[in-house]
GROMACS .gro file of C-alpha atoms in nm:
model
  381
    1MET     CA    1  18.576   3.673   4.533
    2THR     CA    2  18.461   3.472   4.848
    3ASN     CA    3  18.773   3.335   4.966
    4GLN     CA    4  19.034   3.647   4.767
    5LEU     CA    5  19.046   3.933   4.974
    6THR     CA    6  19.336   3.750   5.222
    7ASN     CA    7  19.490   4.083   5.265
    8LEU     CA    8  19.185   4.354   5.290
    9LEU     CA    9  19.028   4.141   5.494
   10SER     CA   10  19.241   4.082   5.732
   11PRO     CA   11  19.347   4.325   6.061
   12HIS     CA   12  19.585   4.545   6.103
   13ARG     CA   13  19.760   4.748   6.402
   14LEU     CA   14  19.713   5.125   6.323
   15GLY     CA   15  19.866   5.265   6.605
   16ALA     CA   16  19.738   5.194   6.955
   17ILE     CA   17  19.454   4.986   6.802
   18THR     CA   18  19.414   4.689   6.581
   19LEU     CA   19  19.182   4.710   6.314
   20LYS     CA   20  18.966   4.432   6.188
   21ASN     CA   21  18.989   4.455   5.829
   22ARG     CA   22  19.154   4.708   5.631
   23MET     CA   23  18.867   4.904   5.459
   24VAL     CA   24  18.853   5.272   5.578
   25MET     CA   25  18.496   5.442   5.559
   26ALA     CA   26  18.633   5.782   5.364
   27PRO     CA   27  18.527   6.110   5.568
   28MET     CA   28  18.240   6.272   5.347
   29THR     CA   29  18.042   6.539   5.403
   30ARG     CA   30  17.670   6.494   5.453
   31SER     CA   31  17.547   6.821   5.474
   32ARG     CA   32  17.341   6.706   5.772
   33ALA     CA   33  17.384   6.893   6.054
   34VAL     CA   34  17.146   7.102   6.261
   35ASP     CA   35  17.100   7.385   6.476
   36GLY     CA   36  17.459   7.522   6.568
   37ASN     CA   37  17.626   7.310   6.352
   38VAL     CA   38  17.534   7.007   6.589
   39SER     CA   39  17.574   6.628   6.386
   40HIS     CA   40  17.199   6.480   6.308
   41PRO     CA   41  16.999   6.368   6.549
   42LEU     CA   42  17.031   6.025   6.307
   43ALA     CA   43  17.390   6.043   6.269
   44PRO     CA   44  17.430   5.787   6.556
   45VAL     CA   45  17.246   5.545   6.323
   46TYR     CA   46  17.433   5.590   6.019
   47TYR     CA   47  17.782   5.597   6.137
   48GLY     CA   48  17.676   5.249   6.377
   49GLN     CA   49  17.565   5.078   6.055
   50ARG     CA   50  17.894   5.131   5.870
   51ALA     CA   51  18.072   4.988   6.192
   52SER     CA   52  18.193   4.718   5.988
   53ALA     CA   53  18.506   4.898   5.864
   54GLY     CA   54  18.804   4.834   6.004
   55LEU     CA   55  18.832   5.245   6.063
   56ILE     CA   56  18.508   5.507   5.983
   57VAL     CA   57  18.699   5.877   5.942
   58SER     CA   58  18.419   6.100   6.041
   59GLU     CA   59  18.272   6.386   5.766
   60ALA     CA   60  18.496   6.732   5.792
   61THR     CA   61  18.443   6.885   6.109
   62GLN     CA   62  18.495   7.238   6.202
   63VAL     CA   63  18.745   7.315   6.419
   64SER     CA   64  18.608   7.664   6.480
   65SER     CA   65  18.371   7.903   6.335
   66GLN     CA   66  18.585   8.086   6.128
   67GLY     CA   67  18.665   7.727   5.962
   68VAL     CA   68  18.335   7.664   5.818
   69GLY     CA   69  18.239   7.701   5.414
   70TYR     CA   70  17.927   7.540   5.351
   71ILE     CA   71  17.576   7.498   5.530
   72ARG     CA   72  17.488   7.224   5.763
   73THR     CA   73  17.802   7.122   5.825
   74PRO     CA   74  17.894   6.944   6.172
   75GLY     CA   75  18.187   7.138   6.372
   76ILE     CA   76  18.393   7.010   6.721
   77HIS     CA   77  18.424   7.374   6.914
   78SER     CA   78  18.085   7.434   7.106
   79ALA     CA   79  18.002   7.196   7.415
   80GLU     CA   80  17.654   7.071   7.226
   81GLN     CA   81  17.867   7.034   6.925
   82VAL     CA   82  18.099   6.776   7.144
   83ASP     CA   83  17.819   6.608   7.271
   84GLY     CA   84  17.650   6.566   6.951
   85TRP     CA   85  17.950   6.392   6.872
   86ARG     CA   86  17.929   6.198   7.153
   87ARG     CA   87  17.565   6.012   7.077
   88VAL     CA   88  17.826   5.949   6.760
   89THR     CA   89  18.091   5.716   6.896
   90ALA     CA   90  17.896   5.555   7.184
   91ALA     CA   91  17.679   5.412   6.890
   92VAL     CA   92  18.027   5.289   6.699
   93HIS     CA   93  18.181   5.216   6.977
   94GLU     CA   94  17.858   4.976   7.102
   95ALA     CA   95  17.870   4.792   6.734
   96GLY     CA   96  18.210   4.732   6.798
   97GLY     CA   97  18.401   5.022   6.527
   98VAL     CA   98  18.676   5.277   6.549
   99ILE     CA   99  18.604   5.638   6.460
  100PHE     CA  100  18.835   5.928   6.411
  101ALA     CA  101  18.717   6.276   6.381
  102GLN     CA  102  18.834   6.444   6.084
  103LEU     CA  103  18.942   6.800   6.209
  104TRP     CA  104  18.890   7.095   5.963
  105HIS     CA  105  18.970   7.447   5.861
  106VAL     CA  106  18.805   7.546   5.511
  107GLY     CA  107  19.013   7.841   5.462
  108ARG     CA  108  18.947   8.046   5.174
  109VAL     CA  109  18.682   7.779   4.997
  110SER     CA  110  18.421   7.969   5.203
  111HIS     CA  111  18.190   8.312   5.246
  112ALA     CA  112  18.110   8.655   5.454
  113GLU     CA  113  17.784   8.500   5.486
  114PHE     CA  114  17.919   8.256   5.798
  115HIS     CA  115  18.211   8.545   5.908
  116GLY     CA  116  17.957   8.858   5.958
  117GLY     CA  117  17.969   8.977   5.653
  118LYS     CA  118  18.372   8.978   5.639
  119PRO     CA  119  18.546   8.780   5.390
  120PRO     CA  120  18.728   8.448   5.494
  121VAL     CA  121  19.095   8.395   5.580
  122GLY     CA  122  19.331   8.218   5.381
  123PRO     CA  123  19.800   8.215   5.308
  124SER     CA  124  19.745   8.506   5.018
  125PRO     CA  125  19.455   8.726   4.855
  126LEU     CA  126  19.401   8.445   4.622
  127SER     CA  127  18.994   8.293   4.507
  128ALA     CA  128  18.979   7.993   4.485
  129ASN     CA  129  18.714   8.053   4.222
  130ALA     CA  130  18.466   7.770   4.357
  131GLU     CA  131  18.171   7.774   4.540
  132ALA     CA  132  18.035   7.793   4.884
  133PHE     CA  133  17.699   7.639   4.964
  134ILE     CA  134  17.499   7.942   5.172
  135SER     CA  135  17.140   7.972   5.291
  136THR     CA  136  17.045   8.090   4.955
  137GLY     CA  137  17.258   7.802   4.721
  138PRO     CA  138  17.591   7.801   4.590
  139ALA     CA  139  17.799   8.195   4.565
  140PRO     CA  140  18.112   8.205   4.454
  141THR     CA  141  18.405   8.229   4.692
  142PRO     CA  142  18.499   8.577   4.733
  143VAL     CA  143  18.924   8.673   4.804
  144PRO     CA  144  18.977   8.605   5.126
  145ARG     CA  145  19.197   8.793   5.358
  146ALA     CA  146  19.553   8.738   5.391
  147LEU     CA  147  19.631   8.577   5.776
  148ALA     CA  148  19.874   8.771   5.906
  149THR     CA  149  20.177   8.605   6.022
  150GLU     CA  150  20.098   8.686   6.396
  151GLU     CA  151  19.733   8.523   6.341
  152VAL     CA  152  19.870   8.195   6.285
  153PRO     CA  153  19.937   8.024   6.591
  154GLY     CA  154  19.603   8.070   6.714
  155LEU     CA  155  19.474   7.887   6.405
  156VAL     CA  156  19.758   7.584   6.540
  157GLU     CA  157  19.559   7.641   6.858
  158GLN     CA  158  19.226   7.583   6.682
  159PHE     CA  159  19.329   7.245   6.602
  160ARG     CA  160  19.504   7.179   6.933
  161GLN     CA  161  19.090   7.167   7.072
  162GLY     CA  162  18.954   7.057   6.794
  163ALA     CA  163  19.190   6.729   6.919
  164ARG     CA  164  19.126   6.815   7.271
  165ASN     CA  165  18.709   6.808   7.227
  166ALA     CA  166  18.748   6.476   6.991
  167ALA     CA  167  18.890   6.302   7.279
  168ALA     CA  168  18.631   6.476   7.526
  169ALA     CA  169  18.361   6.356   7.272
  170GLY     CA  170  18.454   5.957   7.288
  171PHE     CA  171  18.679   5.931   6.933
  172ASP     CA  172  18.919   5.668   6.902
  173GLY     CA  173  19.143   5.946   6.685
  174VAL     CA  174  19.200   6.230   6.479
  175GLU     CA  175  19.277   6.332   6.083
  176ILE     CA  176  19.376   6.625   6.017
  177HIS     CA  177  19.250   6.715   5.710
  178GLY     CA  178  19.534   6.852   5.490
  179SER     CA  179  19.382   6.823   5.145
  180SER     CA  180  19.119   6.951   4.926
  181GLY     CA  181  19.211   7.263   4.853
  182TYR     CA  182  19.134   7.322   5.203
  183LEU     CA  183  19.334   7.617   5.486
  184LEU     CA  184  19.649   7.354   5.545
  185ASP     CA  185  19.695   7.225   5.147
  186GLN     CA  186  19.630   7.600   5.068
  187PHE     CA  187  19.937   7.707   5.307
  188LEU     CA  188  20.178   7.378   5.152
  189ARG     CA  189  20.118   7.369   4.785
  190ASP     CA  190  20.242   7.699   4.576
  191GLY     CA  191  19.944   7.754   4.342
  192SER     CA  192  19.751   7.952   4.667
  193ASN     CA  193  20.081   8.071   4.916
  194ILE     CA  194  20.254   8.349   4.820
  195ARG     CA  195  20.368   8.478   5.101
  196GLU     CA  196  20.678   8.593   5.190
  197ASP     CA  197  20.660   8.584   5.561
  198ARG     CA  198  20.820   8.211   5.719
  199TYR     CA  199  20.509   8.072   5.610
  200GLY     CA  200  20.576   8.144   5.227
  201GLY     CA  201  20.850   8.076   5.013
  202SER     CA  202  21.031   7.754   5.054
  203ILE     CA  203  20.906   7.406   5.059
  204GLN     CA  204  21.001   7.435   5.442
  205ASN     CA  205  20.833   7.703   5.506
  206ARG     CA  206  20.511   7.610   5.316
  207ALA     CA  207  20.488   7.332   5.551
  208ARG     CA  208  20.560   7.504   5.853
  209PHE     CA  209  20.222   7.581   5.942
  210PRO     CA  210  20.028   7.213   5.867
  211LEU     CA  211  20.395   7.103   6.062
  212GLU     CA  212  20.337   7.310   6.355
  213VAL     CA  213  19.875   7.174   6.360
  214ALA     CA  214  20.024   6.797   6.347
  215ALA     CA  215  20.292   6.864   6.607
  216ALA     CA  216  20.010   7.023   6.863
  217VAL     CA  217  19.736   6.741   6.796
  218THR     CA  218  20.034   6.480   6.880
  219GLU     CA  219  20.143   6.631   7.189
  220ILE     CA  220  19.738   6.591   7.265
  221LEU     CA  221  19.626   6.265   7.156
  222GLY     CA  222  20.002   6.117   7.074
  223GLY     CA  223  20.103   6.036   6.724
  224ASP     CA  224  19.989   5.711   6.712
  225ARG     CA  225  19.572   5.824   6.749
  226VAL     CA  226  19.675   6.100   6.490
  227GLY     CA  227  19.641   6.106   6.098
  228TYR     CA  228  19.665   6.311   5.818
  229ARG     CA  229  19.511   6.347   5.471
  230VAL     CA  230  19.685   6.496   5.176
  231GLY     CA  231  19.597   6.523   4.823
  232PRO     CA  232  19.836   6.577   4.567
  233SER     CA  233  19.646   6.525   4.260
  234MET     CA  234  19.364   6.731   4.372
  235THR     CA  235  19.308   7.076   4.179
  236LEU     CA  236  18.977   7.100   4.319
  237HIS     CA  237  18.915   7.454   4.449
  238SER     CA  238  19.257   7.591   4.196
  239MET     CA  239  19.464   7.375   4.383
  240HIS     CA  240  19.820   7.302   4.205
  241ASP     CA  241  20.204   7.284   4.302
  242SER     CA  242  20.494   7.332   4.097
  243ALA     CA  243  20.616   7.051   4.251
  244PRO     CA  244  20.432   6.822   4.404
  245ILE     CA  245  20.652   6.518   4.410
  246GLU     CA  246  20.883   6.725   4.638
  247THR     CA  247  20.648   6.870   4.822
  248PHE     CA  248  20.450   6.634   4.934
  249THR     CA  249  20.714   6.422   5.032
  250TYR     CA  250  20.915   6.672   5.250
  251LEU     CA  251  20.558   6.677   5.394
  252ALA     CA  252  20.559   6.321   5.417
  253ALA     CA  253  20.879   6.289   5.573
  254GLU     CA  254  20.858   6.540   5.886
  255LEU     CA  255  20.501   6.429   5.936
  256ASP     CA  256  20.667   6.032   5.985
  257ARG     CA  257  20.961   6.231   6.191
  258LEU     CA  258  20.630   6.357   6.464
  259GLY     CA  259  20.529   5.973   6.465
  260LEU     CA  260  20.221   6.006   6.342
  261ALA     CA  261  19.925   5.687   6.312
  262TYR     CA  262  19.927   5.738   5.914
  263LEU     CA  263  19.940   5.930   5.589
  264HIS     CA  264  19.596   5.947   5.413
  265VAL     CA  265  19.664   6.007   5.004
  266THR     CA  266  19.410   6.085   4.777
  267GLU     CA  267  19.522   6.035   4.430
  268GLY     CA  268  19.275   5.822   4.252
  269VAL     CA  269  19.347   5.534   4.042
  270ALA     CA  270  19.109   5.644   3.824
  271GLY     CA  271  18.823   5.925   3.803
  272PRO     CA  272  18.891   6.355   3.890
  273ASP     CA  273  19.131   6.246   4.152
  274ALA     CA  274  19.351   6.063   3.970
  275PRO     CA  275  19.647   6.251   3.805
  276SER     CA  276  19.628   6.383   3.460
  277PRO     CA  277  19.773   6.152   3.156
  278GLY     CA  278  20.172   6.116   3.182
  279VAL     CA  279  20.167   6.309   3.528
  280GLU     CA  280  20.338   6.100   3.744
  281ARG     CA  281  20.223   5.960   4.045
  282VAL     CA  282  20.293   6.097   4.379
  283ALA     CA  283  20.170   5.824   4.610
  284PRO     CA  284  20.441   5.605   4.539
  285HIS     CA  285  20.679   5.872   4.666
  286LEU     CA  286  20.521   5.893   4.974
  287ARG     CA  287  20.491   5.530   5.060
  288ARG     CA  288  20.884   5.597   5.054
  289ALA     CA  289  20.923   5.847   5.304
  290PHE     CA  290  20.589   5.775   5.514
  291SER     CA  291  20.715   5.442   5.705
  292ARG     CA  292  20.400   5.408   5.938
  293THR     CA  293  20.077   5.274   5.783
  294LEU     CA  294  19.983   5.451   5.447
  295ILE     CA  295  19.620   5.507   5.319
  296LEU     CA  296  19.482   5.543   4.972
  297ASN     CA  297  19.146   5.637   4.839
  298GLY     CA  298  19.006   5.711   4.466
  299GLY     CA  299  18.829   5.477   4.259
  300TYR     CA  300  18.908   5.113   4.445
  301ASP     CA  301  18.678   4.820   4.397
  302ALA     CA  302  18.731   4.521   4.628
  303GLU     CA  303  19.007   4.357   4.358
  304LEU     CA  304  19.218   4.683   4.294
  305GLY     CA  305  19.196   4.740   4.693
  306GLU     CA  306  19.292   4.415   4.708
  307ALA     CA  307  19.617   4.438   4.481
  308ALA     CA  308  19.766   4.748   4.608
  309ILE     CA  309  19.799   4.602   4.976
  310SER     CA  310  19.895   4.252   4.827
  311ARG     CA  311  20.176   4.472   4.612
  312GLY     CA  312  20.254   4.702   4.940
  313GLU     CA  313  20.117   5.021   4.772
  314ALA     CA  314  19.920   5.045   5.057
  315ASP     CA  315  19.845   4.899   5.407
  316LEU     CA  316  19.418   5.030   5.407
  317ILE     CA  317  19.201   5.140   5.157
  318ALA     CA  318  18.949   5.391   5.207
  319TYR     CA  319  18.569   5.373   5.001
  320GLY     CA  320  18.363   5.710   5.016
  321VAL     CA  321  18.025   5.612   4.820
  322PRO     CA  322  18.022   5.228   4.828
  323PHE     CA  323  18.053   5.249   5.197
  324LEU     CA  324  17.766   5.516   5.186
  325ALA     CA  325  17.519   5.333   4.986
  326SER     CA  326  17.633   5.001   5.126
  327PRO     CA  327  17.632   5.033   5.521
  328ASP     CA  328  17.762   4.633   5.560
  329LEU     CA  329  18.063   4.650   5.272
  330PRO     CA  330  18.332   4.445   5.445
  331LYS     CA  331  18.037   4.138   5.437
  332ARG     CA  332  17.974   4.276   5.086
  333PHE     CA  333  18.304   4.221   4.916
  334ARG     CA  334  18.382   3.868   5.138
  335ARG     CA  335  18.070   3.700   4.998
  336GLY     CA  336  18.098   3.874   4.619
  337ALA     CA  337  17.716   4.073   4.702
  338GLU     CA  338  17.605   4.320   4.474
  339LEU     CA  339  17.670   4.707   4.656
  340ASN     CA  340  17.328   4.949   4.648
  341ILE     CA  341  17.290   5.180   4.428
  342PRO     CA  342  17.342   5.554   4.548
  343ASP     CA  343  17.099   5.817   4.550
  344TYR     CA  344  17.337   6.114   4.411
  345PRO     CA  345  17.028   6.386   4.426
  346SER     CA  346  17.038   6.289   4.832
  347PHE     CA  347  17.454   6.350   4.897
  348TYR     CA  348  17.397   6.683   5.029
  349VAL     CA  349  17.029   6.815   4.985
  350PRO     CA  350  16.841   6.585   5.254
  351GLY     CA  351  16.463   6.565   5.180
  352GLU     CA  352  16.189   6.655   5.414
  353ASP     CA  353  16.270   6.308   5.553
  354GLU     CA  354  16.630   6.305   5.622
  355SER     CA  355  16.703   5.908   5.649
  356VAL     CA  356  16.642   5.887   5.273
  357GLY     CA  357  16.970   5.854   5.128
  358TYR     CA  358  17.118   5.850   5.515
  359THR     CA  359  16.998   5.593   5.689
  360ASP     CA  360  16.764   5.348   5.428
  361TYR     CA  361  17.024   5.141   5.279
  362PRO     CA  362  16.949   4.852   5.368
  363SER     CA  363  17.214   4.545   5.459
  364LEU     CA  364  17.195   4.256   5.274
  365GLY     CA  365  16.923   4.026   5.341
  366ALA     CA  366  16.740   4.314   5.494
  367HIS     CA  367  16.405   4.455   5.318
  368ALA     CA  368  16.413   4.857   5.243
  369ALA     CA  369  16.275   5.033   4.895
  370GLN     CA  370  16.676   5.066   4.680
  371PRO     CA  371  16.769   5.438   4.618
  372ARG     CA  372  16.676   5.591   4.307
  373SER     CA  373  16.982   5.667   4.083
  374SER     CA  374  17.123   5.445   3.895
  375LYS     CA  375  17.456   5.637   3.800
  376LEU     CA  376  17.771   5.431   3.853
  377ALA     CA  377  17.940   5.516   4.279
  378GLY     CA  378  18.210   5.730   4.242
  379GLU     CA  379  18.424   5.895   4.538
  380THR     CA  380  18.352   6.196   4.750
  381ALA     CA  381  18.552   6.350   5.038
   0.00000   0.00000   0.00000
């Protein structure tokens, strides 16, 4: 494999930035934020270790306290949170890397514990039938309160301010989280949106809020520093749509008109994010609808990533768990070296020593204890 990754390890122009390779570190929740939902003091080390990625997308980061759905997840809406992220971006830049913040609002995938005893919000009063992780452990998500039409502009402003704060924190750009059954995805798909106002009904109406968010963020940062993530085949959090190809193709074309730098598509080649057998893949339709950089994510290894780029299916490939467990993943791919074994129990539940499973994965040639799990790596987001 040493000399065969001519595409995956080649530079790529992403909007205003030249990436040193086409490997993206996918956004991965790590549940290690400290008081005030500030990123962990070790986060600069964690992200800096992985700065050999062409692009790092940060773990999902709440644009407001209303957007919280899990304990110990970071935000980007307070001065303390911005300061914490500023230390992360400085470490990544010092190591020669590029990092975007992923802007997040969970919507209905939340719990009253995070909202003063009140239910979370969503487009419609339909439960995600999922679990939120609260102070006492997993808890079922309640039926959300349907947002009033007049509340939606305030949500757009939360994302607009998130973009401002990301710039203040030193991020090179942002990725808008429109995937995984969270708020923007909830508005877009008809399985979670049964509204009858201007934000419900037709594809155009259901896409209105996501596109208003994208336009607001683009006004702050410029389209060449903004990406958008979708998961058209994801069923996580009870998500589904009656016409996913039409729905997501419309969204992709409209994001293209806004001039966004990239579209990040999670539609796995294997695993839970892959379409069900016999179901048509949506990603090829999005490739035709979106003229700029397309990122594919979900179950790719070096060979599959190289092949997808060489066939023109994608410009960049995002890797989750492989980057989590092997901080020097591009070097390992270049040399055909083995990857570290991921320690699954420490993904979201830190031990007493919070560096374990976080910053203690060794680079090639380093001497460190290997994580203990022997399971095969998958993708997380």
